[in-house]
Amino acid sequence: MTPAARTTPAAPATAATAATTARPRHRIAALAYPGMAPFELAIVIEVFGLERPELDVGAWYTVEVCAVEPGEHPAVGGITVAVPHGLDRLSGADTVIIPGWPVHQPVPEALSAAVREAHQRGSRVVSICSGAFVLAAAGLLDGRRAATHWQYAERLARGYPAVDVDHEVLYVDDGDVLTSAGSAAGIDLCLHLIRRDHGAAVANQVARRLVVPAHRDGGQSQYVERPVAVSDDARIHDVIAWLERSLTEPVSLAALARRAHLSERHFTRRFREVTGQSPVEWLLARRVDRSLELLERGDQSIDEIAVVAGFANATTYRLHFRHRMNTTPSQYRRAFRR
């Protein structure tokens, strides 16, 4: 499938332009509807709709917003969303994304049919938050595990008993159908899509631009056990900045506490308040994240990657990788190696 025609001035052929024209843009169709809360749709546009020339990916995404009826639709907050396209755009999309849907409203049959037909024609179908209700109404979640916001999980399970609703995870990747939990988990899922399409290095670059964590795996609980701490503790942030630059260096809790000029006990408590994790948990997670790009792009052995990523040996690396990623380094490499 090719993107919509666009009139541009003629340019000399170069290796870069040849690479771009050889690979068409990945077309994303995102749903809008009257009365929607615009945050989930804005996630899609922010992550996929912005041009990102700094990324060496050949061809990026293009986003088209569509609705059951094109036109101007009121949204939460007193704004109006002008939607130029109808549901016909779903059939030509590589990926269809359904933002949060009002769970008390029935899903129009025209929308269910369009989503179902897009999937049958080969589109990847994605939901954010309560958008899972649209996928369920279309029959795409029957016999599958699916995620939605924990507040709506029981309602989804009651209304669609053929769906295996997982009310704890951030998102579920079932290949051609993906679902996420509450609104912010939509960011995690969108970054996961980029990781699938373009690799961890590109996903990490986009995450840095968004100023969000590069990776929270789908198996992570969507429940927040404590309020997010608001902290301007420069001592902890200075340690975090140093750790980011020194992920592979041997480090001890005592050394980190000395760097922050705190006792080990006080440092550990303050670090957890700021990050939600202990210093050890945070460091292991970042080292696993560092290894993803090495698995995708390099020819190093698992033993070599373990050392480069900062682990003492491959056994320890595999243990922590499986804990964080729910798979092994070798399986991840087979799935994502470029």
mmCIF file of C-alpha atoms in Angstrom:
data_model
loop_
_atom_site.group_PDB
_atom_site.id
_atom_site.type_symbol
_atom_site.label_atom_id
_atom_site.label_comp_id
_atom_site.label_asym_id
_atom_site.label_seq_id
_atom_site.Cartn_x
_atom_site.Cartn_y
_atom_site.Cartn_z
ATOM 1 C CA MET A 1 0.000 0.000 0.000
ATOM 2 C CA THR A 2 1.262 3.461 -0.807
ATOM 3 C CA PRO A 3 0.657 6.684 1.094
ATOM 4 C CA ALA A 4 -1.647 9.379 -0.177
ATOM 5 C CA ALA A 5 -0.256 11.315 -3.131
ATOM 6 C CA ARG A 6 1.528 14.544 -2.272
ATOM 7 C CA THR A 7 2.824 17.210 -4.605
ATOM 8 C CA THR A 8 6.459 18.064 -3.886
ATOM 9 C CA PRO A 9 9.228 19.717 -5.884
ATOM 10 C CA ALA A 10 11.487 17.365 -7.782
ATOM 11 C CA ALA A 11 14.702 16.514 -5.922
ATOM 12 C CA PRO A 12 17.891 14.820 -7.051
ATOM 13 C CA ALA A 13 17.926 11.097 -6.377
ATOM 14 C CA THR A 14 20.149 10.155 -3.451
ATOM 15 C CA ALA A 15 20.732 7.003 -1.455
ATOM 16 C CA ALA A 16 18.563 8.419 1.350
ATOM 17 C CA THR A 17 15.657 9.323 -0.920
ATOM 18 C CA ALA A 18 15.917 5.984 -2.668
ATOM 19 C CA ALA A 19 15.657 4.196 0.673
ATOM 20 C CA THR A 20 12.622 6.273 1.600
ATOM 21 C CA THR A 21 10.778 5.704 -1.667
ATOM 22 C CA ALA A 22 11.628 2.004 -1.688
ATOM 23 C CA ARG A 23 9.712 1.497 1.537
ATOM 24 C CA PRO A 24 6.259 3.070 1.836
ATOM 25 C CA ARG A 25 5.222 4.718 5.044
ATOM 26 C CA HIS A 26 3.361 2.637 7.586
ATOM 27 C CA ARG A 27 -0.201 3.925 7.505
ATOM 28 C CA ILE A 28 -2.042 4.314 10.806
ATOM 29 C CA ALA A 29 -5.767 5.002 11.024
ATOM 30 C CA ALA A 30 -6.935 6.315 14.414
ATOM 31 C CA LEU A 31 -10.563 6.635 15.480
ATOM 32 C CA ALA A 32 -12.281 9.801 16.713
ATOM 33 C CA TYR A 33 -15.893 10.167 17.818
ATOM 34 C CA PRO A 34 -18.216 12.762 19.380
ATOM 35 C CA GLY A 35 -17.648 13.335 23.073
ATOM 36 C CA MET A 36 -14.244 11.684 23.191
ATOM 37 C CA ALA A 37 -11.536 12.519 25.711
ATOM 38 C CA PRO A 38 -8.717 13.566 23.378
ATOM 39 C CA PHE A 39 -5.719 12.320 25.372
ATOM 40 C CA GLU A 40 -5.495 8.820 23.868
ATOM 41 C CA LEU A 41 -5.864 10.163 20.322
ATOM 42 C CA ALA A 42 -3.206 12.770 21.088
ATOM 43 C CA ILE A 43 -0.839 9.975 22.155
ATOM 44 C CA VAL A 44 -1.176 8.359 18.738
ATOM 45 C CA ILE A 45 -0.565 11.637 16.918
ATOM 46 C CA GLU A 46 2.358 12.626 19.148
ATOM 47 C CA VAL A 47 4.128 9.267 18.879
ATOM 48 C CA PHE A 48 3.449 8.414 15.238
ATOM 49 C CA GLY A 49 2.278 11.607 13.552
ATOM 50 C CA LEU A 50 5.301 13.847 14.095
ATOM 51 C CA GLU A 51 8.041 13.820 11.504
ATOM 52 C CA ARG A 52 11.258 12.518 13.026
ATOM 53 C CA PRO A 53 14.038 13.170 10.508
ATOM 54 C CA GLU A 54 16.695 12.474 13.121
ATOM 55 C CA LEU A 55 15.752 8.777 13.076
ATOM 56 C CA ASP A 56 17.471 6.545 10.543
ATOM 57 C CA VAL A 57 14.440 4.426 9.690
ATOM 58 C CA GLY A 58 13.938 4.988 5.952
ATOM 59 C CA ALA A 59 10.179 5.493 6.224
ATOM 60 C CA TRP A 60 8.226 6.622 9.287
ATOM 61 C CA TYR A 61 4.484 6.508 9.955
ATOM 62 C CA THR A 62 1.625 8.551 8.616
ATOM 63 C CA VAL A 63 -1.527 9.060 10.695
ATOM 64 C CA GLU A 64 -5.060 9.588 9.401
ATOM 65 C CA VAL A 65 -7.898 10.342 11.833
ATOM 66 C CA CYS A 66 -11.268 8.909 10.874
ATOM 67 C CA ALA A 67 -14.760 8.621 12.320
ATOM 68 C CA VAL A 68 -18.034 6.868 11.643
ATOM 69 C CA GLU A 69 -19.196 10.192 10.222
ATOM 70 C CA PRO A 70 -16.541 12.682 9.066
ATOM 71 C CA GLY A 71 -16.922 16.262 10.227
ATOM 72 C CA GLU A 72 -16.528 18.324 13.370
ATOM 73 C CA HIS A 73 -16.956 16.409 16.612
ATOM 74 C CA PRO A 74 -17.108 17.958 20.091
ATOM 75 C CA ALA A 75 -14.594 16.586 22.584
ATOM 76 C CA VAL A 76 -14.108 16.784 26.329
ATOM 77 C CA GLY A 77 -12.778 20.166 27.405
ATOM 78 C CA GLY A 78 -14.887 22.254 25.081
ATOM 79 C CA ILE A 79 -12.733 21.656 22.006
ATOM 80 C CA THR A 80 -13.817 20.470 18.584
ATOM 81 C CA VAL A 81 -11.988 17.844 16.551
ATOM 82 C CA ALA A 82 -12.306 18.201 12.774
ATOM 83 C CA VAL A 83 -12.199 14.665 11.371
ATOM 84 C CA PRO A 84 -11.553 14.555 7.617
ATOM 85 C CA HIS A 85 -11.995 10.836 6.927
ATOM 86 C CA GLY A 86 -14.617 8.139 7.246
ATOM 87 C CA LEU A 87 -14.253 4.482 8.157
ATOM 88 C CA ASP A 88 -13.159 3.609 4.632
ATOM 89 C CA ARG A 89 -9.619 4.637 5.692
ATOM 90 C CA LEU A 90 -9.474 1.660 8.048
ATOM 91 C CA SER A 91 -9.403 -0.780 5.157
ATOM 92 C CA GLY A 92 -6.206 0.710 3.728
ATOM 93 C CA ALA A 93 -4.366 1.053 7.034
ATOM 94 C CA ASP A 94 -1.442 -1.052 8.155
ATOM 95 C CA THR A 95 -2.403 -0.403 11.773
ATOM 96 C CA VAL A 96 -5.801 0.596 13.182
ATOM 97 C CA ILE A 97 -5.785 2.236 16.624
ATOM 98 C CA ILE A 98 -8.936 2.633 18.721
ATOM 99 C CA PRO A 99 -8.570 5.120 21.623
ATOM 100 C CA GLY A 100 -10.673 4.907 24.774
ATOM 101 C CA TRP A 101 -14.355 4.260 24.076
ATOM 102 C CA PRO A 102 -17.247 5.350 26.358
ATOM 103 C CA VAL A 103 -18.166 1.997 27.893
ATOM 104 C CA HIS A 104 -21.809 2.955 28.480
ATOM 105 C CA GLN A 105 -22.364 3.540 24.770
ATOM 106 C CA PRO A 106 -23.014 0.686 22.341
ATOM 107 C CA VAL A 107 -20.481 0.264 19.563
ATOM 108 C CA PRO A 108 -22.062 1.121 16.195
ATOM 109 C CA GLU A 109 -22.305 -1.891 13.922
ATOM 110 C CA ALA A 110 -20.677 0.093 11.127
ATOM 111 C CA LEU A 111 -17.611 0.597 13.321
ATOM 112 C CA SER A 112 -17.485 -3.041 14.409
ATOM 113 C CA ALA A 113 -17.752 -4.181 10.801
ATOM 114 C CA ALA A 114 -15.061 -1.779 9.604
ATOM 115 C CA VAL A 115 -12.611 -2.856 12.321
ATOM 116 C CA ARG A 116 -13.349 -6.517 11.658
ATOM 117 C CA GLU A 117 -12.886 -6.128 7.908
ATOM 118 C CA ALA A 118 -9.627 -4.200 8.368
ATOM 119 C CA HIS A 119 -8.278 -7.039 10.487
ATOM 120 C CA GLN A 120 -9.382 -9.647 7.978
ATOM 121 C CA ARG A 121 -7.530 -7.746 5.255
ATOM 122 C CA GLY A 122 -4.324 -7.831 7.282
ATOM 123 C CA SER A 123 -4.341 -4.672 9.420
ATOM 124 C CA ARG A 124 -2.796 -4.780 12.870
ATOM 125 C CA VAL A 125 -5.493 -3.659 15.316
ATOM 126 C CA VAL A 126 -4.678 -1.855 18.561
ATOM 127 C CA SER A 127 -6.768 -0.468 21.419
ATOM 128 C CA ILE A 128 -5.912 1.981 24.174
ATOM 129 C CA CYS A 129 -7.739 1.835 27.501
ATOM 130 C CA SER A 130 -11.473 1.171 26.992
ATOM 131 C CA GLY A 131 -10.987 1.000 23.219
ATOM 132 C CA ALA A 132 -10.858 -2.743 23.928
ATOM 133 C CA PHE A 133 -14.673 -2.671 24.008
ATOM 134 C CA VAL A 134 -14.687 -1.815 20.289
ATOM 135 C CA LEU A 135 -12.345 -4.704 19.512
ATOM 136 C CA ALA A 136 -14.466 -7.021 21.629
ATOM 137 C CA ALA A 137 -17.661 -5.906 19.863
ATOM 138 C CA ALA A 138 -15.965 -6.694 16.554
ATOM 139 C CA GLY A 139 -15.188 -10.217 17.795
ATOM 140 C CA LEU A 140 -11.435 -9.722 17.579
ATOM 141 C CA LEU A 141 -10.789 -10.548 21.235
ATOM 142 C CA ASP A 142 -12.684 -13.854 21.378
ATOM 143 C CA GLY A 143 -10.355 -16.523 22.711
ATOM 144 C CA ARG A 144 -7.573 -13.984 23.285
ATOM 145 C CA ARG A 145 -6.022 -12.431 26.368
ATOM 146 C CA ALA A 146 -6.690 -8.695 26.451
ATOM 147 C CA ALA A 147 -6.026 -5.667 28.636
ATOM 148 C CA THR A 148 -8.127 -2.655 29.503
ATOM 149 C CA HIS A 149 -8.224 -0.149 32.354
ATOM 150 C CA TRP A 150 -8.659 -2.005 35.648
ATOM 151 C CA GLN A 151 -11.809 0.024 36.338
ATOM 152 C CA TYR A 152 -13.507 -1.513 33.280
ATOM 153 C CA ALA A 153 -12.048 -5.025 33.400
ATOM 154 C CA GLU A 154 -14.994 -6.706 35.099
ATOM 155 C CA ARG A 155 -17.459 -4.978 32.797
ATOM 156 C CA LEU A 156 -15.520 -6.177 29.739
ATOM 157 C CA ALA A 157 -15.381 -9.729 31.108
ATOM 158 C CA ARG A 158 -19.119 -9.772 31.837
ATOM 159 C CA GLY A 159 -20.090 -8.316 28.488
ATOM 160 C CA TYR A 160 -17.718 -10.506 26.461
ATOM 161 C CA PRO A 161 -17.186 -13.805 28.308
ATOM 162 C CA ALA A 162 -15.127 -15.231 25.426
ATOM 163 C CA VAL A 163 -12.390 -12.697 26.188
ATOM 164 C CA ASP A 164 -9.639 -13.546 28.683
ATOM 165 C CA VAL A 165 -9.406 -10.173 30.431
ATOM 166 C CA ASP A 166 -6.152 -9.481 32.253
ATOM 167 C CA HIS A 167 -6.868 -6.563 34.568
ATOM 168 C CA GLU A 168 -3.327 -6.182 35.891
ATOM 169 C CA VAL A 169 -0.940 -5.824 32.949
ATOM 170 C CA LEU A 170 0.003 -2.629 31.102
ATOM 171 C CA TYR A 171 -0.618 -4.150 27.691
ATOM 172 C CA VAL A 172 -1.024 -7.435 25.838
ATOM 173 C CA ASP A 173 0.683 -8.170 22.517
ATOM 174 C CA ASP A 174 -1.162 -10.972 20.760
ATOM 175 C CA GLY A 175 0.559 -10.483 17.427
ATOM 176 C CA ASP A 176 -1.978 -8.850 15.144
ATOM 177 C CA VAL A 177 -4.213 -7.624 17.984
ATOM 178 C CA LEU A 178 -2.794 -5.539 20.848
ATOM 179 C CA THR A 179 -4.592 -3.991 23.809
ATOM 180 C CA SER A 180 -3.448 -1.653 26.571
ATOM 181 C CA ALA A 181 -4.612 -0.633 30.019
ATOM 182 C CA GLY A 182 -5.393 2.942 31.081
ATOM 183 C CA SER A 183 -4.514 6.036 29.099
ATOM 184 C CA ALA A 184 -0.831 6.340 30.045
ATOM 185 C CA ALA A 185 -0.289 2.662 29.241
ATOM 186 C CA GLY A 186 -1.147 3.650 25.675
ATOM 187 C CA ILE A 187 2.247 5.362 25.560
ATOM 188 C CA ASP A 188 3.910 2.114 26.620
ATOM 189 C CA LEU A 189 2.057 0.209 23.916
ATOM 190 C CA CYS A 190 2.854 2.758 21.197
ATOM 191 C CA LEU A 191 6.553 2.600 22.099
ATOM 192 C CA HIS A 192 6.279 -1.194 22.014
ATOM 193 C CA LEU A 193 4.906 -0.955 18.469
ATOM 194 C CA ILE A 194 7.886 1.173 17.452
ATOM 195 C CA ARG A 195 10.186 -1.363 19.074
ATOM 196 C CA ARG A 196 8.543 -4.126 17.044
ATOM 197 C CA ASP A 197 8.699 -2.152 13.808
ATOM 198 C CA HIS A 198 12.064 -0.395 14.113
ATOM 199 C CA GLY A 199 13.943 -1.847 17.078
ATOM 200 C CA ALA A 200 14.860 -0.807 20.602
ATOM 201 C CA ALA A 201 17.303 1.930 19.576
ATOM 202 C CA VAL A 202 14.634 3.875 17.685
ATOM 203 C CA ALA A 203 12.041 3.311 20.432
ATOM 204 C CA ASN A 204 14.534 4.615 22.979
ATOM 205 C CA GLN A 205 15.140 7.763 20.929
ATOM 206 C CA VAL A 206 11.418 8.457 20.687
ATOM 207 C CA ALA A 207 11.001 7.825 24.416
ATOM 208 C CA ARG A 208 13.730 10.339 25.171
ATOM 209 C CA ARG A 209 11.941 12.894 23.029
ATOM 210 C CA LEU A 210 8.742 12.224 24.963
ATOM 211 C CA VAL A 211 10.614 12.245 28.298
ATOM 212 C CA VAL A 212 9.086 8.926 29.356
ATOM 213 C CA PRO A 213 10.577 5.563 30.332
ATOM 214 C CA ALA A 214 11.895 3.773 27.264
ATOM 215 C CA HIS A 215 10.462 0.453 28.341
ATOM 216 C CA ARG A 216 7.957 -0.858 30.839
ATOM 217 C CA ASP A 217 7.178 -4.424 29.875
ATOM 218 C CA GLY A 218 3.589 -5.475 29.237
ATOM 219 C CA GLY A 219 3.616 -7.846 32.183
ATOM 220 C CA GLN A 220 4.167 -5.008 34.631
ATOM 221 C CA SER A 221 1.214 -4.402 36.916
ATOM 222 C CA GLN A 222 -0.953 -1.413 36.091
ATOM 223 C CA TYR A 223 -1.657 -0.894 39.775
ATOM 224 C CA VAL A 224 0.306 1.840 41.514
ATOM 225 C CA GLU A 225 0.904 0.707 45.076
ATOM 226 C CA ARG A 226 1.796 4.180 46.333
ATOM 227 C CA PRO A 227 1.281 7.758 45.150
ATOM 228 C CA VAL A 228 3.961 8.952 42.759
ATOM 229 C CA ALA A 229 6.454 10.905 44.810
ATOM 230 C CA VAL A 230 7.033 14.527 43.958
ATOM 231 C CA SER A 231 10.671 15.225 44.663
ATOM 232 C CA ASP A 232 13.209 17.875 43.830
ATOM 233 C CA ASP A 233 15.951 16.069 45.743
ATOM 234 C CA ALA A 234 19.002 17.015 43.690
ATOM 235 C CA ARG A 235 21.119 14.432 45.498
ATOM 236 C CA ILE A 236 19.066 11.539 44.148
ATOM 237 C CA HIS A 237 18.739 13.003 40.676
ATOM 238 C CA ASP A 238 22.494 13.559 40.524
ATOM 239 C CA VAL A 239 23.060 9.887 41.383
ATOM 240 C CA ILE A 240 20.574 8.819 38.714
ATOM 241 C CA ALA A 241 22.313 10.987 36.123
ATOM 242 C CA TRP A 242 25.657 9.449 37.068
ATOM 243 C CA LEU A 243 24.232 5.915 36.868
ATOM 244 C CA GLU A 244 22.818 6.628 33.410
ATOM 245 C CA ARG A 245 26.340 7.481 32.249
ATOM 246 C CA SER A 246 27.940 4.570 34.091
ATOM 247 C CA LEU A 247 25.547 1.640 33.693
ATOM 248 C CA THR A 248 28.283 -0.903 33.049
ATOM 249 C CA GLU A 249 30.559 0.105 35.913
ATOM 250 C CA PRO A 250 30.660 -1.992 39.098
ATOM 251 C CA VAL A 251 28.821 -0.138 41.808
ATOM 252 C CA SER A 252 27.731 -0.769 45.378
ATOM 253 C CA LEU A 253 24.916 0.617 47.469
ATOM 254 C CA ALA A 254 27.475 2.064 49.847
ATOM 255 C CA ALA A 255 29.215 3.936 47.014
ATOM 256 C CA LEU A 256 25.928 5.365 45.748
ATOM 257 C CA ALA A 257 24.951 6.477 49.251
ATOM 258 C CA ARG A 258 28.322 8.201 49.678
ATOM 259 C CA ARG A 259 27.847 9.966 46.346
ATOM 260 C CA ALA A 260 24.505 11.309 47.633
ATOM 261 C CA HIS A 261 26.021 12.139 51.054
ATOM 262 C CA LEU A 262 23.398 10.000 52.768
ATOM 263 C CA SER A 263 23.364 6.877 54.888
ATOM 264 C CA GLU A 264 22.584 3.678 52.980
ATOM 265 C CA ARG A 265 19.209 3.352 54.682
ATOM 266 C CA HIS A 266 18.246 6.981 54.041
ATOM 267 C CA PHE A 267 19.523 6.828 50.440
ATOM 268 C CA THR A 268 17.537 3.658 49.672
ATOM 269 C CA ARG A 269 14.353 5.178 51.084
ATOM 270 C CA ARG A 270 14.771 8.438 49.160
ATOM 271 C CA PHE A 271 15.671 6.620 45.940
ATOM 272 C CA ARG A 272 12.514 4.510 46.145
ATOM 273 C CA GLU A 273 10.395 7.580 46.834
ATOM 274 C CA VAL A 274 11.747 9.247 43.691
ATOM 275 C CA THR A 275 11.789 6.252 41.304
ATOM 276 C CA GLY A 276 9.368 3.722 42.771
ATOM 277 C CA GLN A 277 12.203 1.152 42.804
ATOM 278 C CA SER A 278 15.169 0.259 44.948
ATOM 279 C CA PRO A 279 18.563 1.285 43.564
ATOM 280 C CA VAL A 280 19.327 -2.338 42.654
ATOM 281 C CA GLU A 281 15.982 -2.871 40.896
ATOM 282 C CA TRP A 282 16.405 0.353 38.942
ATOM 283 C CA LEU A 283 19.960 -0.445 37.878
ATOM 284 C CA LEU A 284 19.141 -3.997 36.765
ATOM 285 C CA ALA A 285 16.196 -2.766 34.714
ATOM 286 C CA ARG A 286 18.310 -0.140 32.971
ATOM 287 C CA ARG A 287 21.020 -2.695 32.202
ATOM 288 C CA VAL A 288 18.469 -5.033 30.641
ATOM 289 C CA ASP A 289 17.150 -2.119 28.570
ATOM 290 C CA ARG A 290 20.703 -1.351 27.447
ATOM 291 C CA SER A 291 21.099 -4.919 26.210
ATOM 292 C CA LEU A 292 18.073 -4.765 23.891
ATOM 293 C CA GLU A 293 19.843 -2.699 21.254
ATOM 294 C CA LEU A 294 22.869 -4.990 21.449
ATOM 295 C CA LEU A 295 20.657 -8.034 20.870
ATOM 296 C CA GLU A 296 18.990 -6.413 17.874
ATOM 297 C CA ARG A 297 21.908 -4.844 16.060
ATOM 298 C CA GLY A 298 25.115 -6.675 16.965
ATOM 299 C CA ASP A 299 26.668 -10.070 16.378
ATOM 300 C CA GLN A 300 27.987 -10.437 19.911
ATOM 301 C CA SER A 301 27.272 -13.598 21.845
ATOM 302 C CA ILE A 302 24.903 -13.575 24.816
ATOM 303 C CA ASP A 303 27.931 -13.925 27.103
ATOM 304 C CA GLU A 304 29.571 -10.873 25.554
ATOM 305 C CA ILE A 305 26.368 -8.812 25.711
ATOM 306 C CA ALA A 306 25.938 -9.696 29.379
ATOM 307 C CA VAL A 307 29.317 -8.186 30.212
ATOM 308 C CA VAL A 308 28.879 -5.130 27.966
ATOM 309 C CA ALA A 309 25.475 -4.419 29.553
ATOM 310 C CA GLY A 310 27.016 -4.509 33.029
ATOM 311 C CA PHE A 311 26.148 -7.987 34.337
ATOM 312 C CA ALA A 312 28.704 -10.204 36.074
ATOM 313 C CA ASN A 313 27.986 -13.160 33.809
ATOM 314 C CA ALA A 314 25.484 -14.551 31.300
ATOM 315 C CA THR A 315 23.637 -16.616 33.911
ATOM 316 C CA THR A 316 22.809 -13.536 35.967
ATOM 317 C CA TYR A 317 21.911 -11.631 32.804
ATOM 318 C CA ARG A 318 19.498 -14.318 31.599
ATOM 319 C CA LEU A 319 17.835 -14.473 35.019
ATOM 320 C CA HIS A 320 17.136 -10.740 35.162
ATOM 321 C CA PHE A 321 16.244 -10.534 31.464
ATOM 322 C CA ARG A 322 13.539 -13.173 31.840
ATOM 323 C CA HIS A 323 12.223 -11.488 34.975
ATOM 324 C CA ARG A 324 11.856 -8.159 33.175
ATOM 325 C CA MET A 325 10.992 -9.194 29.618
ATOM 326 C CA ASN A 326 9.124 -12.492 30.143
ATOM 327 C CA THR A 327 11.340 -14.140 27.540
ATOM 328 C CA THR A 328 14.986 -15.105 27.069
ATOM 329 C CA PRO A 329 17.711 -13.022 25.373
ATOM 330 C CA SER A 330 17.944 -15.608 22.581
ATOM 331 C CA GLN A 331 14.193 -15.565 21.948
ATOM 332 C CA TYR A 332 14.189 -11.779 21.952
ATOM 333 C CA ARG A 333 17.051 -11.729 19.446
ATOM 334 C CA ARG A 334 15.247 -14.125 17.111
ATOM 335 C CA ALA A 335 12.115 -11.956 17.246
ATOM 336 C CA PHE A 336 13.722 -8.535 16.867
ATOM 337 C CA ARG A 337 17.103 -8.967 15.225
ATOM 338 C CA ARG A 338 17.416 -6.624 12.269
#
